[in-house]
Short mmCIF file of C-alpha atoms in Angstrom, two decimals:
data_model
loop_
_atom_site.label_atom_id
_atom_site.label_comp_id
_atom_site.label_asym_id
_atom_site.label_seq_id
_atom_site.Cartn_x
_atom_site.Cartn_y
_atom_site.Cartn_z
CA MET A 170 -10.29 133.17 2.54
CA LEU A 171 -7.68 134.17 -0.02
CA ALA A 172 -4.71 136.29 1.04
CA PHE A 173 -4.47 137.91 -2.41
CA ALA A 174 -4.41 141.73 -2.37
CA THR A 175 -4.30 144.57 -4.92
CA LEU A 176 -0.49 144.55 -4.97
CA ASP A 177 -0.53 140.84 -5.80
CA TRP A 178 -2.74 141.47 -8.82
CA ALA A 179 -0.37 144.25 -9.88
CA ILE A 180 2.57 141.83 -9.73
CA LEU A 181 0.72 139.34 -11.92
CA ALA A 182 -0.12 142.10 -14.41
CA ILE A 183 3.56 143.10 -14.58
CA TYR A 184 4.55 139.47 -15.16
CA PHE A 185 2.15 138.99 -18.08
CA ALA A 186 3.15 142.35 -19.58
CA ALA A 187 6.82 141.37 -19.38
CA MET A 188 6.19 138.10 -21.23
CA ILE A 189 4.42 139.94 -24.04
CA ALA A 190 7.21 142.54 -24.14
CA VAL A 191 9.81 139.82 -24.73
CA GLY A 192 7.78 138.53 -27.66
CA LEU A 193 7.54 142.03 -29.14
CA TRP A 194 11.28 142.59 -28.68
CA HIS A 195 12.13 139.57 -30.82
CA TYR A 196 9.32 140.08 -33.33
CA ARG A 197 11.36 141.80 -36.06
CA LYS A 198 14.23 139.30 -35.89
CA ASN A 199 12.23 136.52 -37.52
CA GLU A 200 12.24 136.95 -41.29
CA SER A 201 12.05 133.26 -42.25
CA SER A 202 10.91 129.93 -40.84
CA ALA A 203 14.54 128.90 -40.18
CA GLU A 204 15.20 132.02 -38.09
CA TYR A 205 11.82 131.68 -36.36
CA PHE A 206 12.47 128.07 -35.32
CA LEU A 207 16.30 127.81 -35.12
CA ALA A 208 17.45 131.36 -34.22
CA GLU A 209 20.37 130.86 -36.65
CA ARG A 210 21.84 128.25 -34.25
CA SER A 211 23.21 131.06 -32.12
CA MET A 212 21.91 130.41 -28.59
CA PRO A 213 24.47 130.01 -25.74
CA THR A 214 24.91 126.64 -24.03
CA TRP A 215 24.08 127.78 -20.48
CA LEU A 216 20.84 129.36 -21.66
CA LEU A 217 19.80 126.22 -23.52
CA ALA A 218 20.40 124.05 -20.43
CA ILE A 219 18.13 126.26 -18.33
CA SER A 220 15.59 126.41 -21.15
CA ILE A 221 15.39 122.60 -21.26
CA VAL A 222 14.75 122.52 -17.52
CA GLY A 223 12.25 125.36 -17.75
CA SER A 224 10.32 123.54 -20.46
CA SER A 225 10.35 120.10 -18.86
CA LEU A 226 9.52 121.24 -15.32
CA SER A 227 5.97 122.29 -16.02
CA VAL A 228 3.06 122.97 -13.72
CA ALA A 229 3.09 119.20 -13.18
CA THR A 230 6.28 119.74 -11.18
CA PHE A 231 5.21 123.01 -9.54
CA VAL A 232 1.94 121.49 -8.33
CA GLY A 233 2.42 117.74 -8.74
CA ALA A 234 5.77 117.25 -7.00
CA PRO A 235 4.78 118.96 -3.71
CA ASP A 236 1.45 117.14 -3.94
CA TYR A 237 3.22 113.78 -4.26
CA ALA A 238 5.64 114.38 -1.37
CA TYR A 239 2.78 115.69 0.78
CA ALA A 240 0.78 112.49 0.27
CA ASN A 241 3.65 110.00 -0.13
CA ASP A 242 7.45 110.30 0.06
CA LEU A 243 10.52 111.26 -2.01
CA THR A 244 10.56 108.31 -4.40
CA TYR A 245 9.62 110.51 -7.37
CA ILE A 246 13.18 111.89 -7.40
CA ILE A 247 14.56 108.49 -8.49
CA ASN A 248 13.29 109.25 -12.00
CA PHE A 249 15.67 112.19 -12.19
CA PHE A 250 18.64 110.19 -10.90
CA THR A 251 18.20 107.69 -13.72
CA SER A 252 17.46 110.48 -16.21
CA THR A 253 21.14 111.36 -16.14
CA ILE A 254 21.82 107.95 -17.71
CA GLY A 255 19.37 108.73 -20.47
CA ALA A 256 20.85 112.22 -20.92
CA VAL A 257 24.37 110.79 -21.41
CA ILE A 258 23.06 108.35 -24.03
CA VAL A 259 21.27 111.18 -25.81
CA ALA A 260 24.36 113.41 -25.70
CA PHE A 261 26.75 110.83 -27.19
CA VAL A 262 24.48 108.80 -29.47
CA PHE A 263 21.58 110.94 -30.67
CA VAL A 264 22.73 114.57 -30.62
CA PRO A 265 25.69 114.20 -33.05
CA ARG A 266 23.58 112.37 -35.64
CA LEU A 267 20.47 114.53 -35.39
CA TYR A 268 22.42 117.80 -35.32
CA ALA A 269 24.51 116.75 -38.33
CA ALA A 270 21.35 116.17 -40.37
CA GLY A 271 21.08 119.98 -40.59
CA THR A 272 17.26 120.05 -40.47
CA ILE A 273 14.93 122.34 -38.54
CA THR A 274 13.46 119.41 -36.60
CA VAL A 275 14.77 116.01 -35.57
CA TYR A 276 12.22 114.37 -37.86
CA GLY A 277 14.06 115.69 -40.90
CA TYR A 278 16.64 113.00 -40.16
CA LEU A 279 14.09 110.34 -41.09
CA SER A 280 13.57 111.82 -44.55
CA LYS A 281 17.24 111.19 -45.30
CA ARG A 282 17.11 107.72 -43.79
CA PHE A 283 13.70 106.46 -44.97
CA GLY A 284 12.06 109.13 -47.16
CA GLU A 285 9.57 111.99 -46.82
CA GLU A 286 6.65 109.73 -45.89
CA ALA A 287 8.51 108.54 -42.79
CA ARG A 288 9.29 112.11 -41.81
CA ILE A 289 5.65 113.15 -42.14
CA GLY A 290 4.50 110.10 -40.16
CA ALA A 291 6.92 110.81 -37.31
CA ALA A 292 5.90 114.46 -37.19
CA VAL A 293 2.21 113.56 -37.03
CA ALA A 294 2.94 111.10 -34.19
CA PHE A 295 4.83 113.80 -32.31
CA LEU A 296 2.04 116.33 -32.82
CA ILE A 297 -0.63 113.96 -31.52
CA GLY A 298 1.43 112.98 -28.49
CA ARG A 299 2.46 116.54 -27.69
CA PHE A 300 -1.13 117.78 -27.95
CA MET A 301 -1.99 115.19 -25.31
CA ALA A 302 0.98 115.89 -23.03
CA SER A 303 1.00 119.69 -23.20
CA GLY A 304 -2.78 119.95 -23.20
CA SER A 305 -2.87 117.96 -19.96
CA ARG A 306 -0.34 120.36 -18.39
CA LEU A 307 -2.35 123.37 -19.48
CA PHE A 308 -5.40 121.75 -17.90
CA MET A 309 -3.52 121.29 -14.63
CA ALA A 310 -2.63 124.98 -14.55
CA ALA A 311 -6.33 125.78 -14.54
CA ALA A 312 -6.97 124.15 -11.15
CA PRO A 313 -4.88 126.56 -9.04
CA LEU A 314 -6.08 129.46 -11.20
CA CYS A 315 -9.64 128.58 -10.18
CA LEU A 316 -8.55 128.87 -6.57
CA LEU A 317 -7.29 132.36 -7.34
CA LEU A 318 -10.08 133.70 -9.54
CA PHE A 319 -13.12 132.06 -7.96
CA ASP A 320 -11.91 130.86 -4.54
CA ASP A 321 -13.11 127.49 -5.78
CA GLN A 322 -12.07 124.78 -3.31
CA SER A 323 -13.21 121.95 -5.62
CA PRO A 324 -12.27 123.12 -9.14
CA PHE A 325 -12.59 119.63 -10.65
CA ASP A 326 -16.31 119.69 -9.87
CA HIS A 327 -16.87 122.98 -11.73
CA PRO A 328 -15.99 122.57 -15.43
CA GLY A 329 -17.20 126.08 -16.32
CA SER A 330 -14.61 127.73 -14.07
CA MET A 331 -11.93 125.37 -15.29
CA MET A 332 -12.69 126.13 -18.95
CA LEU A 333 -12.36 129.87 -18.37
CA ALA A 334 -9.07 129.40 -16.54
CA VAL A 335 -7.68 127.19 -19.32
CA CYS A 336 -8.51 129.81 -21.95
CA LEU A 337 -6.87 132.61 -19.96
CA VAL A 338 -3.56 130.77 -19.57
CA GLY A 339 -3.61 129.50 -23.14
CA LEU A 340 -4.31 132.91 -24.69
CA VAL A 341 -1.34 134.73 -23.17
CA GLY A 342 1.11 131.88 -23.79
CA THR A 343 0.08 131.62 -27.44
CA PHE A 344 0.24 135.38 -28.00
CA TYR A 345 3.87 136.00 -27.04
CA THR A 346 4.98 132.76 -28.72
CA VAL A 347 3.44 133.89 -32.01
CA LEU A 348 5.35 137.16 -31.79
CA GLY A 349 8.87 136.11 -30.91
CA GLY A 350 9.57 132.57 -32.13
CA ILE A 351 12.19 130.34 -30.51
CA ARG A 352 14.33 133.27 -29.35
CA ALA A 353 11.46 134.64 -27.30
CA VAL A 354 10.62 131.18 -25.98
CA ILE A 355 14.18 130.50 -24.76
CA TRP A 356 14.64 133.90 -23.11
CA VAL A 357 11.19 133.67 -21.54
CA ASP A 358 12.17 130.20 -20.25
CA LEU A 359 15.09 131.82 -18.41
CA ILE A 360 12.89 134.50 -16.86
CA GLN A 361 10.25 131.97 -15.91
CA TYR A 362 12.76 129.56 -14.41
CA ILE A 363 14.18 132.32 -12.22
CA ILE A 364 10.65 133.20 -11.06
CA VAL A 365 9.79 129.53 -10.40
CA LEU A 366 13.01 128.92 -8.47
CA GLY A 367 12.56 132.14 -6.52
CA ALA A 368 8.99 131.17 -5.61
CA ALA A 369 10.16 127.77 -4.38
CA LEU A 370 13.00 129.18 -2.27
CA LEU A 371 10.65 131.82 -0.88
CA THR A 372 8.15 129.14 0.10
CA VAL A 373 10.77 127.02 1.88
CA GLY A 374 11.94 130.03 3.89
CA ILE A 375 8.40 131.00 4.90
CA LEU A 376 7.47 127.45 5.86
CA LEU A 377 10.56 126.97 7.99
CA ASN A 378 9.79 130.25 9.75
CA LYS A 379 6.15 129.28 10.36
CA LEU A 380 6.98 125.79 11.61
CA GLY A 381 9.64 126.97 14.04
CA LEU A 382 11.13 123.47 14.35
CA SER A 383 14.79 122.49 14.46
CA ALA A 384 16.34 120.31 11.78
CA THR A 385 16.29 117.34 14.18
CA GLU A 386 12.61 117.88 15.01
CA LEU A 387 11.73 118.08 11.32
CA TRP A 388 13.66 114.91 10.57
CA ASN A 389 11.94 113.01 13.35
CA ALA A 390 8.51 114.31 12.34
CA LEU A 391 8.99 113.17 8.74
CA SER A 392 10.61 109.82 9.42
CA ALA A 393 7.91 108.92 11.94
CA ALA A 394 5.21 110.63 9.85
CA GLY A 395 3.03 111.45 12.86
CA PRO A 396 -0.51 110.10 12.43
CA GLU A 397 0.65 107.97 9.50
CA ARG A 398 3.54 106.17 11.17
CA ASN A 399 3.54 103.39 8.57
CA ILE A 400 4.91 105.89 6.00
CA ASP A 401 8.52 107.05 5.93
CA LYS A 402 8.24 110.44 4.25
CA LEU A 403 12.01 110.52 3.71
CA ARG A 404 12.18 107.32 1.67
CA VAL A 405 13.99 107.82 -1.65
CA PHE A 406 14.49 104.28 -2.95
CA ASN A 407 11.58 101.89 -3.33
CA PHE A 408 12.73 98.42 -4.35
CA SER A 409 9.22 96.98 -4.65
CA THR A 410 8.73 94.57 -7.56
CA ASN A 411 5.03 95.35 -7.83
CA PRO A 412 4.55 96.47 -11.48
CA ALA A 413 1.59 98.64 -10.46
CA THR A 414 3.79 100.87 -8.27
CA THR A 415 4.91 103.88 -10.24
CA PHE A 416 8.10 105.26 -8.71
CA THR A 417 10.22 102.22 -7.92
CA VAL A 418 13.92 101.74 -8.69
CA TRP A 419 13.09 99.09 -11.30
CA ALA A 420 10.39 101.14 -13.03
CA SER A 421 12.77 104.07 -13.15
CA VAL A 422 15.80 102.19 -14.47
CA PHE A 423 13.91 100.21 -17.12
CA GLY A 424 11.07 102.61 -17.83
CA ALA A 425 11.87 106.21 -16.98
CA THR A 426 15.31 105.97 -18.61
CA PHE A 427 13.65 105.09 -21.92
CA LEU A 428 11.25 108.00 -21.47
CA THR A 429 14.15 110.39 -20.82
CA ILE A 430 15.96 109.29 -23.97
CA ALA A 431 12.83 109.72 -26.07
CA SER A 432 11.90 113.05 -24.45
CA LEU A 433 15.30 114.70 -24.80
CA ALA A 434 16.22 113.34 -28.23
CA LEU A 435 12.99 112.70 -30.12
CA ASP A 436 10.41 115.07 -28.68
CA GLN A 437 10.92 118.23 -30.74
CA ASP A 438 9.84 120.24 -27.72
CA MET A 439 13.09 119.25 -25.96
CA ALA A 440 15.28 118.43 -28.97
CA GLN A 441 14.75 121.89 -30.42
CA ARG A 442 17.13 123.18 -27.73
CA PHE A 443 20.20 121.26 -28.87
CA LEU A 444 19.35 121.97 -32.51
CA VAL A 445 19.70 125.72 -31.91
CA ALA A 446 23.07 125.31 -30.15
CA LYS A 447 26.24 126.67 -31.75
CA SER A 448 27.59 123.14 -32.23
CA ALA A 449 26.65 119.52 -31.61
CA ALA A 450 29.10 119.33 -28.70
CA ARG A 451 27.55 122.34 -27.00
CA GLY A 452 24.11 120.92 -27.58
CA ALA A 453 25.19 117.66 -25.91
CA VAL A 454 26.57 119.54 -22.90
CA SER A 455 23.30 121.44 -22.53
CA VAL A 456 21.36 118.15 -22.46
CA ILE A 457 23.46 116.66 -19.63
CA ALA A 458 23.60 119.91 -17.66
CA SER A 459 19.83 120.28 -17.83
CA GLN A 460 19.29 117.01 -15.98
CA LEU A 461 21.69 117.96 -13.19
CA ILE A 462 19.83 121.25 -12.76
CA ALA A 463 16.52 119.38 -12.84
CA ILE A 464 17.52 117.10 -9.94
CA VAL A 465 18.15 120.08 -7.66
CA THR A 466 15.00 121.87 -8.78
CA VAL A 467 12.65 118.90 -8.38
CA MET A 468 14.15 118.06 -4.99
CA LEU A 469 13.34 121.59 -3.86
CA PHE A 470 9.67 121.11 -4.76
CA LEU A 471 9.56 117.74 -3.02
CA ILE A 472 10.97 119.37 0.13
CA ILE A 473 8.14 121.90 -0.09
CA GLY A 474 5.69 118.98 -0.06
CA LEU A 475 7.31 117.51 3.05
CA LEU A 476 7.20 120.83 4.87
CA LEU A 477 3.56 121.27 3.90
CA PHE A 478 2.85 117.83 5.40
CA VAL A 479 4.30 118.97 8.72
CA PHE A 480 2.47 122.31 8.47
CA TYR A 481 -0.96 120.79 7.89
CA LYS A 482 -0.74 117.41 9.64
CA ARG A 483 1.64 117.78 12.59
CA SER A 484 -0.20 120.33 14.69
CA ASP A 485 0.90 118.29 17.71
CA LEU A 486 4.45 119.54 17.04
CA THR A 487 3.90 122.99 15.57
CA GLY A 488 0.91 124.25 17.53
CA LEU A 489 -0.51 125.52 14.24
CA PHE A 490 -4.05 124.72 13.11
CA PRO A 491 -4.35 125.91 9.48
CA VAL A 492 -7.26 124.96 7.25
CA PRO A 493 -6.01 121.99 5.18
CA PRO A 494 -6.79 121.52 1.49
CA PRO A 495 -9.74 119.30 0.55
CA SER A 496 -8.76 115.63 0.86
CA ASP A 497 -11.43 114.03 -1.33
CA SER A 498 -9.08 113.60 -4.29
CA LEU A 499 -5.52 112.48 -5.04
CA ALA A 500 -4.78 115.84 -6.68
CA GLN A 501 -5.14 118.11 -3.66
CA ILE A 502 -3.24 121.13 -5.15
CA VAL A 503 -1.83 121.65 -1.66
CA TYR A 504 0.96 124.03 -2.73
CA PRO A 505 -1.29 126.61 -4.46
CA TRP A 506 -3.67 126.26 -1.52
CA PHE A 507 -0.87 127.29 0.83
CA LEU A 508 0.32 130.14 -1.39
CA LEU A 509 -3.11 131.72 -1.66
CA ARG A 510 -4.11 131.33 1.98
CA GLU A 511 -0.97 131.65 4.05
CA LEU A 512 1.39 134.08 2.30
CA PRO A 513 1.26 137.83 2.98
CA PRO A 514 0.56 140.34 0.17
CA VAL A 515 3.31 140.84 -2.41
CA LEU A 516 4.88 137.50 -1.51
CA ALA A 517 1.68 135.74 -2.58
CA GLY A 518 1.74 137.61 -5.89
CA LEU A 519 5.37 136.66 -6.53
CA ALA A 520 4.71 133.01 -5.72
CA ILE A 521 1.61 132.78 -7.93
CA ALA A 522 3.58 134.44 -10.73
CA GLY A 523 5.93 131.48 -10.33
CA LEU A 524 3.01 129.12 -10.82
CA PHE A 525 2.02 130.82 -14.06
CA ALA A 526 5.67 130.81 -15.14
CA ALA A 527 5.77 127.05 -14.68
CA ALA A 528 2.54 126.61 -16.61
CA GLN A 529 3.49 128.81 -19.54
CA GLY A 530 7.15 127.75 -19.60
CA SER A 531 6.12 124.33 -20.86
CA MET A 532 3.27 125.60 -23.01
CA ASP A 533 5.17 128.19 -25.10
CA SER A 534 7.98 125.76 -25.78
CA ALA A 535 5.58 123.03 -26.88
CA ILE A 536 3.64 125.36 -29.17
CA ASN A 537 6.81 126.56 -30.93
CA ALA A 538 8.17 123.02 -31.30
CA MET A 539 4.88 121.71 -32.66
CA ALA A 540 4.64 124.60 -35.10
CA SER A 541 8.18 123.94 -36.35
CA SER A 542 7.30 120.32 -36.98
CA ALA A 543 3.90 121.09 -38.51
CA VAL A 544 5.44 123.56 -40.96
CA ASP A 545 8.78 121.92 -41.81
CA ASP A 546 7.82 118.25 -41.52
CA VAL A 547 4.21 118.23 -42.73
CA TYR A 548 3.16 121.41 -44.56
CA TYR A 549 6.28 121.95 -46.70
CA PRO A 550 6.83 118.25 -47.59
CA LEU A 551 3.17 117.77 -48.55
CA ARG A 552 3.29 120.83 -50.80
CA LYS A 553 6.51 119.58 -52.40
CA LEU A 554 5.00 116.15 -53.00
CA ARG A 555 2.17 117.92 -54.84
CA GLY A 556 4.63 119.78 -57.06
CA HIS A 557 4.52 123.20 -55.38
CA THR A 558 7.68 125.28 -54.98
CA ILE A 559 8.45 126.32 -51.41
CA ASP A 560 10.94 129.02 -50.37
CA ALA A 561 11.28 128.53 -46.62
CA SER A 562 14.00 131.20 -46.46
CA THR A 563 11.45 133.96 -47.04
CA ASP A 564 8.30 132.41 -45.58
CA ALA A 565 7.63 134.23 -42.31
CA ALA A 566 3.83 133.89 -42.34
CA ALA A 567 3.34 130.10 -42.15
CA PRO A 568 5.24 129.68 -38.83
CA LYS A 569 3.16 132.35 -37.09
CA TRP A 570 -0.13 130.96 -38.39
CA ALA A 571 0.95 127.48 -37.28
CA VAL A 572 1.75 128.71 -33.75
CA ALA A 573 -1.63 130.42 -33.45
CA LEU A 574 -3.54 127.38 -34.70
CA ILE A 575 -1.64 124.93 -32.48
CA GLY A 576 -2.13 127.13 -29.42
CA ALA A 577 -5.87 127.09 -30.07
CA VAL A 578 -6.03 123.31 -30.58
CA MET A 579 -3.91 122.70 -27.46
CA THR A 580 -6.32 124.82 -25.45
CA LEU A 581 -9.24 122.77 -26.79
CA PHE A 582 -7.53 119.53 -25.72
CA ALA A 583 -6.94 121.02 -22.26
CA VAL A 584 -10.68 121.68 -22.08
CA PHE A 585 -11.27 118.04 -23.07
CA CYS A 586 -9.03 116.93 -20.17
CA ILE A 587 -11.44 118.60 -17.76
CA PHE A 588 -13.99 115.93 -18.58
CA ILE A 589 -11.72 112.85 -18.70
CA TYR A 590 -9.51 113.42 -15.65
CA ASP A 591 -10.54 111.67 -12.44
CA ALA A 592 -8.91 113.50 -9.54
CA ARG A 593 -9.94 110.74 -7.15
CA SER A 594 -8.02 107.95 -8.88
CA ARG A 595 -4.96 109.57 -10.53
CA THR A 596 -2.39 112.06 -9.34
CA PHE A 597 -1.25 114.98 -11.47
CA LEU A 598 2.14 113.34 -12.04
CA ASP A 599 0.68 110.05 -13.26
CA PHE A 600 -1.72 111.86 -15.56
CA ALA A 601 0.88 114.19 -17.11
CA LEU A 602 3.80 111.78 -17.44
CA GLY A 603 1.63 108.93 -18.68
CA MET A 604 0.50 111.10 -21.61
CA LEU A 605 4.08 111.34 -22.90
CA THR A 606 4.40 107.62 -23.55
CA PHE A 607 1.71 107.38 -26.24
CA SER A 608 3.74 108.83 -29.11
CA LEU A 609 7.28 108.66 -27.73
CA ALA A 610 7.26 104.86 -27.48
CA GLY A 611 6.76 104.52 -31.23
CA LEU A 612 9.28 107.24 -32.05
CA LEU A 613 11.98 105.66 -29.88
CA GLY A 614 11.56 102.30 -31.60
CA VAL A 615 11.79 103.89 -35.04
CA TYR A 616 14.90 105.92 -34.25
CA CYS A 617 16.66 102.96 -32.65
CA CYS A 618 16.03 101.05 -35.87
CA ALA A 619 17.30 104.00 -37.94
CA ILE A 620 20.49 104.53 -35.93
CA PHE A 621 21.50 101.02 -34.88
CA THR A 622 20.42 98.95 -37.89
CA ARG A 623 20.21 99.16 -41.67
CA ARG A 624 16.66 97.83 -41.67
CA GLY A 625 13.34 99.59 -42.20
CA ASN A 626 11.57 101.65 -44.83
CA SER A 627 8.87 104.30 -44.95
CA ALA A 628 6.05 101.76 -44.77
CA THR A 629 7.41 99.96 -41.70
CA VAL A 630 8.19 103.30 -40.03
CA ILE A 631 4.55 104.30 -40.22
CA ALA A 632 3.45 100.83 -39.12
CA ALA A 633 5.89 100.99 -36.20
CA LEU A 634 4.58 104.37 -35.07
CA VAL A 635 1.03 103.03 -35.10
CA GLY A 636 2.13 99.82 -33.39
CA GLY A 637 3.93 101.65 -30.58
CA PHE A 638 0.92 103.88 -29.97
CA ALA A 639 -1.44 100.90 -30.01
CA ALA A 640 0.75 98.98 -27.57
CA VAL A 641 0.59 101.82 -25.04
CA VAL A 642 -3.19 102.06 -25.49
CA LEU A 643 -3.57 98.32 -24.81
CA LEU A 644 -1.46 98.66 -21.64
CA GLN A 645 -3.87 101.16 -20.07
CA ASP A 646 -5.58 99.86 -16.93
CA ARG A 647 -9.09 99.85 -18.39
CA ILE A 648 -7.96 97.62 -21.26
CA PHE A 649 -5.01 95.61 -19.92
CA GLY A 650 -6.79 94.68 -16.71
CA PRO A 651 -9.74 92.91 -18.38
CA ILE A 652 -7.39 91.24 -20.90
CA THR A 653 -5.21 89.73 -18.18
CA GLN A 654 -8.30 88.83 -16.17
CA SER A 655 -9.63 86.74 -19.04
CA VAL A 656 -6.24 85.15 -19.83
CA ILE A 657 -4.74 84.34 -16.42
CA GLY A 658 -7.72 84.79 -14.14
CA ARG A 659 -6.60 88.00 -12.39
CA PRO A 660 -6.17 91.58 -13.56
CA ILE A 661 -2.64 92.99 -13.82
CA LYS A 662 -1.87 96.68 -13.60
CA LEU A 663 1.28 98.13 -15.16
CA ALA A 664 2.38 101.57 -13.99
CA TRP A 665 3.03 104.04 -16.81
CA PRO A 666 6.89 103.78 -16.74
CA TRP A 667 6.60 100.21 -18.02
CA HIS A 668 4.50 101.30 -20.99
CA MET A 669 7.48 103.09 -22.55
CA PRO A 670 9.97 100.20 -22.99
CA ILE A 671 7.24 97.76 -24.03
CA GLY A 672 5.83 100.14 -26.64
CA ALA A 673 9.33 100.99 -27.90
CA MET A 674 10.26 97.31 -28.32
CA VAL A 675 7.05 96.66 -30.25
CA SER A 676 7.79 99.62 -32.50
CA PHE A 677 11.42 98.60 -33.00
CA GLY A 678 10.43 95.07 -34.00
CA ILE A 679 7.87 96.28 -36.51
CA CYS A 680 10.24 98.83 -38.06
CA CYS A 681 13.02 96.25 -38.47
CA ILE A 682 10.75 93.96 -40.50
CA GLY A 683 11.11 96.18 -43.55
CA SER A 684 14.05 95.85 -45.92
CA PRO A 685 16.03 99.08 -46.54
CA GLN A 686 14.86 101.10 -49.51
CA HIS A 687 16.18 104.63 -49.15
CA ALA A 688 19.30 105.34 -47.10
CA ARG A 689 21.29 104.21 -44.12
CA GLN A 690 22.95 106.09 -41.28
CA PRO A 691 26.52 104.94 -40.56
CA SER A 692 28.31 105.46 -37.30
CA ASP A 693 29.85 108.80 -38.27
CA GLY A 694 26.43 110.41 -38.67
CA ALA A 695 26.63 111.06 -42.43
CA VAL A 696 23.74 109.86 -44.55
CA GLN A 697 24.71 107.53 -47.38
CA PRO A 698 22.68 105.48 -49.86
CA ALA A 699 21.82 101.95 -48.83
CA ARG A 700 23.65 99.12 -50.56
#
C-alpha cells in the first residue's frame, strides 16, 4: 500500500503552484524573442552551472541511476569522470566561437559559415533528436507517477494509465515555460535542483537509519553482494573490451566523451546556458563547473541504489523484510517504489516533489531550447528566404506559440514511447541516453568540419546530418546484428556509446567532401569570407 497522505498531496500542490508562479513573475519581462530566449545575456555564472546540471540530470538520473546501481554496480559514474574532458574541450574550443557569433542559438553560427540552408538543416536535426530524447524522459516520468496515482505495480503493462500520467506532467511543464521564457526556466532549474538534491539527501539519511548497519558492515555487504556474490556492487572501473557492454572505461573515453562535447556545445538545450552568460569566459566556466557538480549529484543517486539493494536483498543482515519492487523487467523503478511505500507522510511528499522536479527540469529546458531554434533557425530564415520582413525585436508572440506547440508534440512522442519501450530488455539509462546519439552524431561531425577545416558547404552539411543519423540507425541492434551475421557469420552488438563517435566520423567525412562556398571560421572566432 502507498504511504501517501493528504499532507503529501498538499506539498505536491504547493510545488506545482510555485512553478507556475515563477512563470507568471517573469511573464512581463519578455517583450521580444531575443529577451524570451537569451534574457539579455544577463544570467549569473553560478546559476547557469546549476541550471545545466538541473537540465541534464533528468528523471533518467533520478530513477535510472538508483535502478542501475541496485541491479549492477557503480560503473555508470565513469561517464561523468570522462565528461570533464569533454567539458574542457567545449569550454576552450566551442564556447568562444559560438558565443562570438552573437546569435540566439548555436546553429546561427552555421549560417555565417555555410549559409542559411545549413542553419535550417542543423536546427531540424536538433529538433528531431531532442523530440526523441526529451520525449523519452517525459515518458519515464510517467512510470513512477502511475505508482502514485493508480498504485499500479506494472505501469508498462497499462498504456492507458501511462498516457494520462504523461499528459499531466507535460501540461504543467509546458504552461510555466510558455509564460516565463528562459529566465523562468533557469530560475525554476535552481529551485528544482535544490528539491532534487534535498530529496536524495533525505533518502540517504532515512535508508541509513532503517538499515542500522555500520560503515564496515555496509561495505562488506556491498562488496560481497550477498546472494549475488559474483557481483562487486562497489566496482567503478570496468575494463572489459566487450563492445556490447555499455559502461566500460573504453566506451566512456571514446564514446561518452564525444557525447558530452556534442551535448554541451551543440545541443541547444545545454548550449543555451552559455549563450545567456554575461561573457564567453563566464559561459565556459559554467560548462566546466556543471560537470563537477554533476559528478557529486549522480554519485549520490548511485549510493541510493546501493542502499536500496541492501534494504531489499540483504534481509539476512538487516532483519528487515520489505516488499520488493517487481523484478520482471530491467526498469524496476525501485527508488519511487521505496519513496511511496516506506517514507512517512510529509517526507514522502517532499521526495516525490523531487521526482517531479527532475522530470520537469529537463522538460522545460528542452521545450524552451527547441522553441528558440524553431523560431530563430527555421521560422524566421524561411520567411526571409520567401521575401518577408521579420522584426524579431518586437515579436513576442511567435516564441510563445512555438513553446506551446513543441510541448504538445513532445508529449505526443512520450505517448509513442509507451508502445516502443521494452522494459524487459532495456534499462531506463540505455533508452534515454541512446536517444541522444541520433541527431548529435551528425551535428558533431558538421561542427568539427566547420571549426577545424575550411571544407564543406550547405549541401554537404545537410548530407552529413542525414549520414550521421543514418549511421546511428544502422548501428541499432535490430539492424546491425543481422548485417554482421550475414557478413561475418555472427551477430555483433555495439553499446550506444560507440554509436556517437562512429556517426560523428561518418558525418565529418561527408561534410568535408564539399568545397567551401560561403565563409570560413579562423582560429580567433571571427567569420571571414572564404578565399
